[in-house]
Short mmCIF file of N, CA and C and ligand atoms in Angstrom, two decimals:
data_model
loop_
_atom_site.label_atom_id
_atom_site.label_comp_id
_atom_site.label_asym_id
_atom_site.label_seq_id
_atom_site.Cartn_x
_atom_site.Cartn_y
_atom_site.Cartn_z
N MET A 1399 -24.41 -72.62 -68.74
CA MET A 1399 -23.88 -72.20 -67.43
C MET A 1399 -22.35 -72.09 -67.53
N LYS A 1400 -21.77 -71.05 -66.89
CA LYS A 1400 -20.31 -70.90 -66.91
C LYS A 1400 -19.63 -72.14 -66.33
N GLU A 1401 -18.47 -72.47 -66.85
CA GLU A 1401 -17.73 -73.65 -66.40
C GLU A 1401 -17.42 -73.58 -64.89
N ILE A 1402 -17.05 -72.37 -64.43
CA ILE A 1402 -16.67 -72.21 -63.02
C ILE A 1402 -17.87 -72.47 -62.09
N ILE A 1403 -19.06 -72.12 -62.54
CA ILE A 1403 -20.25 -72.35 -61.71
C ILE A 1403 -20.50 -73.84 -61.55
N LYS A 1404 -20.41 -74.58 -62.67
CA LYS A 1404 -20.59 -76.04 -62.61
C LYS A 1404 -19.52 -76.65 -61.70
N ALA A 1405 -18.29 -76.17 -61.85
CA ALA A 1405 -17.17 -76.71 -61.07
C ALA A 1405 -17.37 -76.47 -59.57
N LEU A 1406 -17.76 -75.24 -59.19
CA LEU A 1406 -17.94 -74.92 -57.77
C LEU A 1406 -19.04 -75.77 -57.14
N LYS A 1407 -20.08 -76.06 -57.93
CA LYS A 1407 -21.19 -76.84 -57.37
C LYS A 1407 -20.77 -78.29 -57.10
N GLN A 1408 -19.69 -78.75 -57.74
CA GLN A 1408 -19.20 -80.11 -57.47
C GLN A 1408 -18.48 -80.21 -56.12
N LEU A 1409 -18.31 -79.08 -55.42
CA LEU A 1409 -17.82 -79.17 -54.03
C LEU A 1409 -18.86 -79.89 -53.18
N ASN A 1410 -20.08 -79.97 -53.71
CA ASN A 1410 -21.13 -80.80 -53.14
C ASN A 1410 -21.44 -80.57 -51.67
N SER A 1411 -21.67 -79.32 -51.35
CA SER A 1411 -22.18 -79.03 -50.01
C SER A 1411 -23.68 -79.36 -49.98
N GLY A 1412 -24.20 -79.50 -48.78
CA GLY A 1412 -25.64 -79.68 -48.63
C GLY A 1412 -26.34 -78.34 -48.72
N VAL A 1413 -27.64 -78.36 -48.50
CA VAL A 1413 -28.42 -77.11 -48.50
C VAL A 1413 -29.19 -77.06 -47.19
N VAL A 1414 -29.07 -75.92 -46.51
CA VAL A 1414 -29.70 -75.77 -45.19
C VAL A 1414 -30.52 -74.48 -45.16
N LEU A 1415 -31.37 -74.39 -44.16
CA LEU A 1415 -31.99 -73.09 -43.84
C LEU A 1415 -31.36 -72.63 -42.54
N VAL A 1416 -30.78 -71.44 -42.56
CA VAL A 1416 -30.24 -70.84 -41.35
C VAL A 1416 -31.30 -69.88 -40.81
N ALA A 1417 -31.79 -70.16 -39.60
CA ALA A 1417 -32.81 -69.30 -38.99
C ALA A 1417 -32.17 -68.45 -37.91
N VAL A 1418 -32.66 -67.22 -37.78
CA VAL A 1418 -32.11 -66.26 -36.81
C VAL A 1418 -33.26 -65.51 -36.15
N ALA A 1419 -33.00 -64.90 -35.00
CA ALA A 1419 -33.99 -64.06 -34.34
C ALA A 1419 -33.25 -63.21 -33.31
N SER A 1420 -33.84 -62.08 -32.93
CA SER A 1420 -33.24 -61.26 -31.87
C SER A 1420 -34.37 -60.60 -31.10
N GLU A 1421 -34.03 -59.91 -30.02
CA GLU A 1421 -35.10 -59.25 -29.24
C GLU A 1421 -35.76 -58.18 -30.08
N ALA A 1422 -34.97 -57.48 -30.90
CA ALA A 1422 -35.49 -56.36 -31.67
C ALA A 1422 -36.19 -56.79 -32.96
N HIS A 1423 -35.85 -57.98 -33.46
CA HIS A 1423 -36.39 -58.41 -34.76
C HIS A 1423 -37.04 -59.78 -34.67
N LYS A 1424 -38.12 -59.93 -35.42
CA LYS A 1424 -38.76 -61.25 -35.45
C LYS A 1424 -37.88 -62.22 -36.24
N ALA A 1425 -38.23 -63.48 -36.14
CA ALA A 1425 -37.41 -64.51 -36.77
C ALA A 1425 -37.37 -64.36 -38.29
N ASN A 1426 -36.24 -64.77 -38.86
CA ASN A 1426 -36.05 -64.79 -40.31
C ASN A 1426 -35.21 -66.03 -40.62
N ALA A 1427 -35.18 -66.43 -41.88
CA ALA A 1427 -34.35 -67.57 -42.27
C ALA A 1427 -33.92 -67.39 -43.72
N PHE A 1428 -32.75 -67.94 -44.04
CA PHE A 1428 -32.29 -67.90 -45.44
C PHE A 1428 -31.68 -69.24 -45.83
N THR A 1429 -31.77 -69.53 -47.11
CA THR A 1429 -31.18 -70.75 -47.66
C THR A 1429 -29.67 -70.56 -47.75
N ALA A 1430 -28.91 -71.59 -47.37
CA ALA A 1430 -27.45 -71.50 -47.45
C ALA A 1430 -26.85 -72.83 -47.88
N ALA A 1431 -25.85 -72.73 -48.74
CA ALA A 1431 -25.11 -73.92 -49.17
C ALA A 1431 -23.68 -73.89 -48.62
N TRP A 1432 -23.23 -72.70 -48.23
CA TRP A 1432 -21.84 -72.57 -47.80
C TRP A 1432 -21.75 -72.67 -46.27
N VAL A 1433 -22.01 -73.88 -45.80
CA VAL A 1433 -21.97 -74.18 -44.37
C VAL A 1433 -21.16 -75.46 -44.21
N MET A 1434 -20.19 -75.45 -43.32
CA MET A 1434 -19.39 -76.67 -43.13
C MET A 1434 -18.92 -76.81 -41.68
N GLN A 1435 -18.67 -78.07 -41.29
CA GLN A 1435 -18.06 -78.33 -39.98
C GLN A 1435 -16.59 -77.95 -40.06
N VAL A 1436 -16.08 -77.26 -39.03
CA VAL A 1436 -14.67 -76.88 -39.04
C VAL A 1436 -13.91 -77.32 -37.79
N SER A 1437 -14.58 -77.98 -36.84
CA SER A 1437 -13.90 -78.48 -35.64
C SER A 1437 -14.74 -79.59 -35.01
N PHE A 1438 -14.01 -80.57 -34.35
CA PHE A 1438 -14.69 -81.64 -33.62
C PHE A 1438 -14.96 -81.24 -32.17
N ASP A 1439 -13.93 -80.63 -31.53
CA ASP A 1439 -14.01 -80.41 -30.09
C ASP A 1439 -13.50 -79.00 -29.74
N PRO A 1440 -14.40 -78.04 -29.64
CA PRO A 1440 -15.85 -78.19 -29.69
C PRO A 1440 -16.33 -78.34 -31.14
N VAL A 1441 -17.58 -78.77 -31.30
CA VAL A 1441 -18.13 -78.86 -32.66
C VAL A 1441 -18.44 -77.44 -33.15
N LEU A 1442 -17.72 -77.06 -34.20
CA LEU A 1442 -17.89 -75.71 -34.75
C LEU A 1442 -18.34 -75.81 -36.21
N LEU A 1443 -19.20 -74.88 -36.60
CA LEU A 1443 -19.58 -74.74 -38.00
C LEU A 1443 -19.11 -73.38 -38.50
N ALA A 1444 -18.84 -73.30 -39.80
CA ALA A 1444 -18.58 -72.02 -40.45
C ALA A 1444 -19.74 -71.76 -41.41
N ILE A 1445 -20.34 -70.59 -41.27
CA ILE A 1445 -21.48 -70.21 -42.13
C ILE A 1445 -21.06 -68.98 -42.90
N SER A 1446 -21.08 -69.07 -44.22
CA SER A 1446 -20.72 -67.92 -45.04
C SER A 1446 -21.99 -67.16 -45.41
N ILE A 1447 -22.04 -65.90 -45.00
CA ILE A 1447 -23.27 -65.11 -45.20
C ILE A 1447 -22.92 -63.75 -45.79
N ASN A 1448 -23.70 -63.34 -46.74
CA ASN A 1448 -23.58 -62.00 -47.32
C ASN A 1448 -24.15 -61.01 -46.30
N SER A 1449 -23.36 -60.03 -45.90
CA SER A 1449 -23.79 -59.12 -44.82
C SER A 1449 -24.94 -58.21 -45.25
N GLU A 1450 -25.29 -58.23 -46.54
CA GLU A 1450 -26.46 -57.44 -46.98
C GLU A 1450 -27.77 -58.20 -46.75
N HIS A 1451 -27.68 -59.47 -46.41
CA HIS A 1451 -28.91 -60.22 -46.14
C HIS A 1451 -29.58 -59.69 -44.87
N THR A 1452 -30.90 -59.69 -44.88
CA THR A 1452 -31.67 -59.30 -43.70
C THR A 1452 -31.23 -60.12 -42.49
N SER A 1453 -30.93 -61.38 -42.72
CA SER A 1453 -30.60 -62.29 -41.62
C SER A 1453 -29.29 -61.92 -40.91
N TYR A 1454 -28.37 -61.24 -41.60
CA TYR A 1454 -27.04 -61.01 -41.03
C TYR A 1454 -27.13 -60.17 -39.74
N ASP A 1455 -27.78 -58.99 -39.81
CA ASP A 1455 -27.85 -58.11 -38.63
C ASP A 1455 -28.61 -58.80 -37.49
N ILE A 1456 -29.65 -59.54 -37.85
CA ILE A 1456 -30.45 -60.23 -36.82
C ILE A 1456 -29.59 -61.29 -36.13
N PHE A 1457 -28.81 -62.02 -36.94
CA PHE A 1457 -27.93 -63.06 -36.38
C PHE A 1457 -26.91 -62.41 -35.44
N LYS A 1458 -26.33 -61.31 -35.87
CA LYS A 1458 -25.31 -60.64 -35.06
C LYS A 1458 -25.90 -60.13 -33.74
N GLU A 1459 -27.10 -59.56 -33.82
CA GLU A 1459 -27.77 -59.05 -32.62
C GLU A 1459 -28.15 -60.18 -31.67
N GLY A 1460 -28.75 -61.23 -32.25
CA GLY A 1460 -29.31 -62.31 -31.42
C GLY A 1460 -28.24 -63.27 -30.91
N GLY A 1461 -27.15 -63.44 -31.68
CA GLY A 1461 -26.04 -64.29 -31.25
C GLY A 1461 -26.32 -65.79 -31.31
N CYS A 1462 -27.38 -66.17 -31.97
CA CYS A 1462 -27.76 -67.59 -32.02
C CYS A 1462 -28.43 -67.87 -33.36
N CYS A 1463 -28.28 -69.10 -33.85
CA CYS A 1463 -29.01 -69.48 -35.08
C CYS A 1463 -29.35 -70.96 -34.99
N THR A 1464 -30.24 -71.40 -35.86
CA THR A 1464 -30.40 -72.83 -36.08
C THR A 1464 -30.03 -73.11 -37.53
N VAL A 1465 -29.39 -74.28 -37.72
CA VAL A 1465 -29.00 -74.73 -39.06
C VAL A 1465 -29.83 -75.98 -39.33
N ASN A 1466 -30.70 -75.89 -40.32
CA ASN A 1466 -31.70 -76.93 -40.58
C ASN A 1466 -31.42 -77.58 -41.93
N ILE A 1467 -31.03 -78.86 -41.89
CA ILE A 1467 -30.61 -79.54 -43.12
C ILE A 1467 -31.82 -80.00 -43.93
N LEU A 1468 -31.88 -79.58 -45.19
CA LEU A 1468 -33.01 -79.93 -46.06
C LEU A 1468 -32.84 -81.31 -46.68
N GLU A 1469 -33.95 -81.97 -46.90
CA GLU A 1469 -34.01 -83.26 -47.59
C GLU A 1469 -34.11 -82.96 -49.09
N GLN A 1470 -33.67 -83.91 -49.93
CA GLN A 1470 -33.54 -83.62 -51.36
C GLN A 1470 -34.84 -83.23 -52.07
N SER A 1471 -36.00 -83.61 -51.52
CA SER A 1471 -37.25 -83.25 -52.20
C SER A 1471 -37.78 -81.87 -51.77
N GLN A 1472 -37.08 -81.21 -50.84
CA GLN A 1472 -37.63 -79.96 -50.28
C GLN A 1472 -37.18 -78.71 -51.04
N MET A 1473 -37.28 -78.77 -52.38
CA MET A 1473 -36.88 -77.64 -53.23
C MET A 1473 -37.70 -76.38 -52.95
N GLU A 1474 -38.97 -76.59 -52.60
CA GLU A 1474 -39.85 -75.45 -52.33
C GLU A 1474 -39.29 -74.62 -51.15
N PHE A 1475 -38.73 -75.31 -50.15
CA PHE A 1475 -38.14 -74.62 -49.00
C PHE A 1475 -36.90 -73.84 -49.44
N ALA A 1476 -36.05 -74.52 -50.23
CA ALA A 1476 -34.81 -73.86 -50.68
C ALA A 1476 -35.14 -72.60 -51.47
N ALA A 1477 -36.15 -72.69 -52.35
CA ALA A 1477 -36.51 -71.54 -53.19
C ALA A 1477 -37.15 -70.43 -52.36
N HIS A 1478 -38.05 -70.79 -51.49
CA HIS A 1478 -38.77 -69.78 -50.69
C HIS A 1478 -37.80 -68.99 -49.80
N TYR A 1479 -36.92 -69.71 -49.09
CA TYR A 1479 -36.02 -69.03 -48.15
C TYR A 1479 -34.79 -68.45 -48.86
N GLY A 1480 -34.70 -68.68 -50.15
CA GLY A 1480 -33.65 -68.07 -50.97
C GLY A 1480 -34.06 -66.71 -51.50
N GLN A 1481 -35.25 -66.23 -51.13
CA GLN A 1481 -35.71 -64.92 -51.58
C GLN A 1481 -35.59 -63.91 -50.44
N SER A 1482 -35.30 -62.65 -50.81
CA SER A 1482 -35.22 -61.60 -49.79
C SER A 1482 -36.47 -60.73 -49.85
N GLY A 1483 -36.77 -60.04 -48.75
CA GLY A 1483 -37.87 -59.07 -48.71
C GLY A 1483 -39.24 -59.70 -48.87
N VAL A 1484 -39.39 -60.97 -48.49
CA VAL A 1484 -40.69 -61.63 -48.60
C VAL A 1484 -41.51 -61.31 -47.35
N THR A 1485 -42.76 -60.90 -47.55
CA THR A 1485 -43.63 -60.65 -46.39
C THR A 1485 -43.96 -62.01 -45.76
N ASP A 1486 -43.94 -62.04 -44.46
CA ASP A 1486 -44.28 -63.27 -43.74
C ASP A 1486 -43.41 -64.45 -44.21
N LYS A 1487 -42.09 -64.23 -44.22
CA LYS A 1487 -41.18 -65.23 -44.76
C LYS A 1487 -41.26 -66.58 -44.05
N MET A 1488 -41.52 -66.56 -42.74
CA MET A 1488 -41.47 -67.80 -41.95
C MET A 1488 -42.77 -68.62 -42.08
N SER A 1489 -43.63 -68.23 -43.03
CA SER A 1489 -44.93 -68.91 -43.16
C SER A 1489 -44.81 -70.33 -43.73
N LEU A 1490 -43.71 -70.65 -44.40
CA LEU A 1490 -43.57 -72.00 -44.98
C LEU A 1490 -42.88 -72.94 -43.99
N GLY A 1491 -43.56 -74.02 -43.64
CA GLY A 1491 -42.97 -75.01 -42.73
C GLY A 1491 -43.45 -74.82 -41.30
N THR A 1492 -43.06 -75.79 -40.47
CA THR A 1492 -43.44 -75.76 -39.05
C THR A 1492 -42.21 -75.38 -38.25
N TRP A 1493 -42.21 -74.20 -37.70
CA TRP A 1493 -41.06 -73.69 -36.94
C TRP A 1493 -41.40 -73.71 -35.45
N VAL A 1494 -40.53 -74.31 -34.67
CA VAL A 1494 -40.75 -74.42 -33.23
C VAL A 1494 -39.56 -73.79 -32.51
N ALA A 1495 -39.84 -72.97 -31.50
CA ALA A 1495 -38.75 -72.23 -30.82
C ALA A 1495 -37.76 -73.20 -30.18
N SER A 1496 -36.47 -72.96 -30.40
CA SER A 1496 -35.42 -73.73 -29.74
C SER A 1496 -35.11 -73.06 -28.40
N GLU A 1497 -34.17 -73.66 -27.65
CA GLU A 1497 -33.87 -73.12 -26.32
C GLU A 1497 -33.37 -71.69 -26.36
N CYS A 1498 -32.60 -71.32 -27.40
CA CYS A 1498 -32.07 -69.95 -27.45
C CYS A 1498 -33.08 -68.98 -28.09
N GLY A 1499 -34.28 -69.47 -28.40
CA GLY A 1499 -35.33 -68.58 -28.89
C GLY A 1499 -35.45 -68.51 -30.39
N VAL A 1500 -34.49 -69.11 -31.11
CA VAL A 1500 -34.55 -69.11 -32.57
C VAL A 1500 -35.32 -70.36 -33.01
N PRO A 1501 -36.21 -70.21 -33.99
CA PRO A 1501 -37.00 -71.38 -34.38
C PRO A 1501 -36.20 -72.44 -35.14
N SER A 1502 -36.61 -73.70 -34.97
CA SER A 1502 -36.01 -74.77 -35.76
C SER A 1502 -37.11 -75.43 -36.60
N LEU A 1503 -36.71 -75.90 -37.77
CA LEU A 1503 -37.67 -76.41 -38.77
C LEU A 1503 -37.94 -77.89 -38.52
N GLN A 1504 -39.19 -78.19 -38.22
CA GLN A 1504 -39.54 -79.58 -37.87
C GLN A 1504 -39.47 -80.54 -39.05
N GLU A 1505 -39.55 -80.03 -40.28
CA GLU A 1505 -39.48 -80.89 -41.48
C GLU A 1505 -38.03 -81.18 -41.88
N ALA A 1506 -37.06 -80.57 -41.20
CA ALA A 1506 -35.65 -80.77 -41.58
C ALA A 1506 -35.18 -82.17 -41.20
N LEU A 1507 -34.07 -82.63 -41.82
CA LEU A 1507 -33.47 -83.90 -41.43
C LEU A 1507 -32.87 -83.77 -40.04
N VAL A 1508 -32.17 -82.67 -39.86
CA VAL A 1508 -31.47 -82.39 -38.60
C VAL A 1508 -31.58 -80.89 -38.33
N SER A 1509 -31.66 -80.51 -37.07
CA SER A 1509 -31.60 -79.10 -36.72
C SER A 1509 -30.52 -78.90 -35.65
N PHE A 1510 -29.57 -78.04 -35.94
CA PHE A 1510 -28.51 -77.69 -34.98
C PHE A 1510 -28.84 -76.31 -34.40
N GLU A 1511 -28.63 -76.18 -33.10
CA GLU A 1511 -28.74 -74.87 -32.46
C GLU A 1511 -27.32 -74.38 -32.23
N CYS A 1512 -26.99 -73.18 -32.67
CA CYS A 1512 -25.60 -72.72 -32.66
C CYS A 1512 -25.45 -71.34 -32.06
N LYS A 1513 -24.31 -71.14 -31.41
CA LYS A 1513 -23.98 -69.84 -30.80
C LYS A 1513 -22.89 -69.15 -31.61
N TRP A 1514 -23.10 -67.88 -31.96
CA TRP A 1514 -22.12 -67.07 -32.69
C TRP A 1514 -20.85 -66.93 -31.86
N LEU A 1515 -19.69 -67.26 -32.41
CA LEU A 1515 -18.42 -67.05 -31.70
C LEU A 1515 -17.66 -65.86 -32.28
N ASN A 1516 -17.40 -65.89 -33.57
CA ASN A 1516 -16.70 -64.77 -34.20
C ASN A 1516 -16.92 -64.79 -35.70
N GLU A 1517 -16.46 -63.73 -36.36
CA GLU A 1517 -16.64 -63.65 -37.81
C GLU A 1517 -15.36 -63.24 -38.50
N ILE A 1518 -15.24 -63.66 -39.74
CA ILE A 1518 -14.06 -63.39 -40.55
C ILE A 1518 -14.55 -62.84 -41.88
N ALA A 1519 -13.96 -61.73 -42.31
CA ALA A 1519 -14.33 -61.18 -43.63
C ALA A 1519 -13.76 -62.09 -44.70
N ALA A 1520 -14.58 -62.41 -45.70
CA ALA A 1520 -14.13 -63.29 -46.80
C ALA A 1520 -14.75 -62.79 -48.10
N GLY A 1521 -14.02 -61.91 -48.79
CA GLY A 1521 -14.53 -61.38 -50.06
C GLY A 1521 -15.86 -60.68 -49.86
N ASP A 1522 -16.87 -61.07 -50.63
CA ASP A 1522 -18.17 -60.41 -50.50
C ASP A 1522 -19.07 -61.07 -49.45
N HIS A 1523 -18.53 -61.97 -48.63
CA HIS A 1523 -19.28 -62.62 -47.56
C HIS A 1523 -18.54 -62.47 -46.23
N GLN A 1524 -19.25 -62.77 -45.16
CA GLN A 1524 -18.66 -62.88 -43.82
C GLN A 1524 -18.76 -64.36 -43.43
N VAL A 1525 -17.70 -64.92 -42.89
CA VAL A 1525 -17.76 -66.30 -42.41
C VAL A 1525 -17.97 -66.25 -40.89
N ILE A 1526 -19.09 -66.79 -40.46
CA ILE A 1526 -19.41 -66.80 -39.03
C ILE A 1526 -19.02 -68.17 -38.47
N ILE A 1527 -18.18 -68.15 -37.46
CA ILE A 1527 -17.82 -69.39 -36.77
C ILE A 1527 -18.78 -69.52 -35.59
N CYS A 1528 -19.49 -70.64 -35.54
CA CYS A 1528 -20.42 -70.80 -34.42
C CYS A 1528 -20.32 -72.20 -33.83
N GLU A 1529 -20.66 -72.26 -32.56
CA GLU A 1529 -20.55 -73.53 -31.82
C GLU A 1529 -21.91 -74.22 -31.78
N VAL A 1530 -21.90 -75.52 -32.08
CA VAL A 1530 -23.14 -76.29 -32.02
C VAL A 1530 -23.42 -76.65 -30.56
N LEU A 1531 -24.56 -76.17 -30.05
CA LEU A 1531 -24.93 -76.42 -28.65
C LEU A 1531 -25.89 -77.59 -28.53
N VAL A 1532 -26.75 -77.74 -29.53
CA VAL A 1532 -27.77 -78.80 -29.52
C VAL A 1532 -27.87 -79.36 -30.93
N SER A 1533 -28.00 -80.69 -31.04
CA SER A 1533 -28.20 -81.34 -32.34
C SER A 1533 -29.41 -82.24 -32.24
N LYS A 1534 -30.40 -82.01 -33.11
CA LYS A 1534 -31.63 -82.82 -33.06
C LYS A 1534 -31.86 -83.49 -34.41
N ALA A 1535 -31.83 -84.84 -34.44
CA ALA A 1535 -32.19 -85.58 -35.65
C ALA A 1535 -33.71 -85.65 -35.69
N LEU A 1536 -34.31 -85.08 -36.73
CA LEU A 1536 -35.77 -84.96 -36.75
C LEU A 1536 -36.45 -85.92 -37.72
N ASN A 1537 -35.85 -86.15 -38.88
CA ASN A 1537 -36.48 -86.98 -39.90
C ASN A 1537 -35.43 -87.79 -40.65
N GLU A 1538 -35.89 -88.90 -41.27
CA GLU A 1538 -35.01 -89.73 -42.10
C GLU A 1538 -35.07 -89.21 -43.53
N GLY A 1539 -33.98 -89.40 -44.29
CA GLY A 1539 -34.01 -89.02 -45.71
C GLY A 1539 -32.62 -88.75 -46.22
N VAL A 1540 -32.54 -88.35 -47.48
CA VAL A 1540 -31.26 -88.06 -48.13
C VAL A 1540 -31.14 -86.54 -48.25
N ALA A 1541 -30.00 -86.01 -47.83
CA ALA A 1541 -29.82 -84.56 -47.84
C ALA A 1541 -29.77 -84.00 -49.26
N MET A 1542 -30.33 -82.81 -49.43
CA MET A 1542 -30.25 -82.10 -50.70
C MET A 1542 -28.80 -81.66 -50.94
N LEU A 1543 -28.39 -81.69 -52.21
CA LEU A 1543 -27.07 -81.19 -52.57
C LEU A 1543 -27.19 -79.82 -53.25
N TYR A 1544 -26.18 -79.00 -53.07
CA TYR A 1544 -26.16 -77.68 -53.70
C TYR A 1544 -26.33 -77.82 -55.21
N SER A 1545 -25.67 -78.84 -55.79
CA SER A 1545 -25.76 -79.03 -57.24
C SER A 1545 -27.20 -79.35 -57.69
N ASP A 1546 -28.03 -79.92 -56.78
CA ASP A 1546 -29.43 -80.19 -57.13
C ASP A 1546 -30.20 -78.90 -57.40
N THR A 1547 -29.72 -77.77 -56.84
CA THR A 1547 -30.48 -76.52 -56.93
C THR A 1547 -30.17 -75.74 -58.21
N GLU A 1548 -29.24 -76.26 -59.03
CA GLU A 1548 -28.85 -75.62 -60.30
C GLU A 1548 -28.60 -74.13 -60.10
N ASN A 1549 -29.32 -73.24 -60.84
CA ASN A 1549 -29.03 -71.80 -60.71
C ASN A 1549 -30.05 -71.08 -59.84
N MET A 1550 -30.61 -71.79 -58.85
CA MET A 1550 -31.62 -71.18 -57.98
C MET A 1550 -31.08 -69.93 -57.26
N ASP A 1551 -29.79 -69.93 -56.93
CA ASP A 1551 -29.20 -68.79 -56.20
C ASP A 1551 -28.70 -67.69 -57.13
N GLY A 1552 -28.89 -67.85 -58.43
CA GLY A 1552 -28.45 -66.82 -59.37
C GLY A 1552 -26.95 -66.71 -59.47
N SER A 1553 -26.21 -67.75 -59.05
CA SER A 1553 -24.75 -67.64 -59.00
C SER A 1553 -24.13 -67.46 -60.38
N ALA A 1554 -24.83 -67.89 -61.42
CA ALA A 1554 -24.28 -67.75 -62.78
C ALA A 1554 -23.99 -66.28 -63.10
N GLU A 1555 -24.78 -65.37 -62.48
CA GLU A 1555 -24.59 -63.94 -62.75
C GLU A 1555 -23.66 -63.29 -61.74
N LEU A 1556 -23.31 -64.00 -60.66
CA LEU A 1556 -22.58 -63.37 -59.55
C LEU A 1556 -21.09 -63.66 -59.56
N VAL A 1557 -20.68 -64.78 -60.15
CA VAL A 1557 -19.28 -65.17 -60.04
C VAL A 1557 -18.49 -64.69 -61.26
N ALA A 1558 -17.26 -64.28 -60.99
CA ALA A 1558 -16.39 -63.87 -62.09
C ALA A 1558 -15.79 -65.13 -62.73
N GLU A 1559 -15.64 -65.11 -64.04
CA GLU A 1559 -14.99 -66.25 -64.71
C GLU A 1559 -13.53 -66.30 -64.26
N ILE A 1560 -13.03 -67.51 -64.00
CA ILE A 1560 -11.65 -67.67 -63.56
C ILE A 1560 -10.81 -68.14 -64.74
N GLU A 1561 -9.65 -67.52 -64.90
CA GLU A 1561 -8.76 -67.90 -65.99
C GLU A 1561 -8.34 -69.35 -65.83
N LYS A 1562 -8.36 -70.09 -66.95
CA LYS A 1562 -7.93 -71.50 -66.86
C LYS A 1562 -6.41 -71.56 -66.78
C1 FMN B 251 -29.41 -72.88 -53.11
C2 FMN B 251 -29.05 -71.57 -52.47
C3 FMN B 251 -27.90 -71.45 -51.71
C4 FMN B 251 -27.55 -70.24 -51.09
N1 FMN B 251 -26.44 -70.19 -50.30
C5 FMN B 251 -26.15 -69.04 -49.64
C6 FMN B 251 -25.05 -69.00 -48.73
O1 FMN B 251 -24.38 -70.00 -48.45
N2 FMN B 251 -24.77 -67.81 -48.13
C7 FMN B 251 -25.50 -66.69 -48.35
O2 FMN B 251 -25.21 -65.63 -47.77
N3 FMN B 251 -26.58 -66.70 -49.19
C8 FMN B 251 -26.92 -67.85 -49.82
N4 FMN B 251 -28.00 -67.91 -50.64
C9 FMN B 251 -28.79 -66.68 -50.88
C10 FMN B 251 -29.78 -66.36 -49.77
O3 FMN B 251 -30.55 -67.48 -49.41
C11 FMN B 251 -30.75 -65.26 -50.27
O4 FMN B 251 -30.02 -64.11 -50.68
C12 FMN B 251 -31.80 -64.86 -49.25
O5 FMN B 251 -32.75 -64.06 -49.93
C13 FMN B 251 -31.31 -64.08 -48.06
O6 FMN B 251 -32.44 -63.87 -47.22
P1 FMN B 251 -32.59 -62.68 -46.19
O7 FMN B 251 -32.22 -61.41 -46.91
O8 FMN B 251 -34.05 -62.70 -45.80
O9 FMN B 251 -31.69 -62.96 -45.04
C14 FMN B 251 -28.38 -69.10 -51.27
C15 FMN B 251 -29.55 -69.21 -52.03
C16 FMN B 251 -29.89 -70.43 -52.62
C17 FMN B 251 -31.17 -70.52 -53.42
#
């Protein structure tokens, strides 16, 4: 694995499923590691999303998402929702509609319901700033780390080597 890939994974973000839905589109979800808290008051999260993902347009249309924190043993969830163009993508797990209509994952450690506020272009991704409206602690456990997923996201082929 490239040195830069190993180094970036030591930033040690967790792994979540971001679920989205809109009136025009049924629910979808994708695995994400680039999600972080960026404010206390109000509680804001930044979600970095590739605008080519199916979830991006749905999120923008619907204006709401849930951020569902995975437990370290839930690799099957990370792998399944890390794939694009899967028929019946939401078939894995128990998804229950949240107040804004987007499903939340009942097997997650925590599920946040969030409202889209604005977006910032960031290289090949868009950073969505969203406000946490509801926080539900659902299960006990230890959160999965991005580094636990090794090259599941194919990042070894996506990142440019950085000069030392
Ligand atoms: C461990 C892991 C972490 C990922 N992190 C992100 C991320 O933070 N942002 C992003 O846009 N895609 C991320 N991806 C890639 C998406 O999950 C993947 O491209 C997915 O197929 C998009 O689904 P969609 O097209 O149905 O929306 C990650 C994938 C994996 C396996």
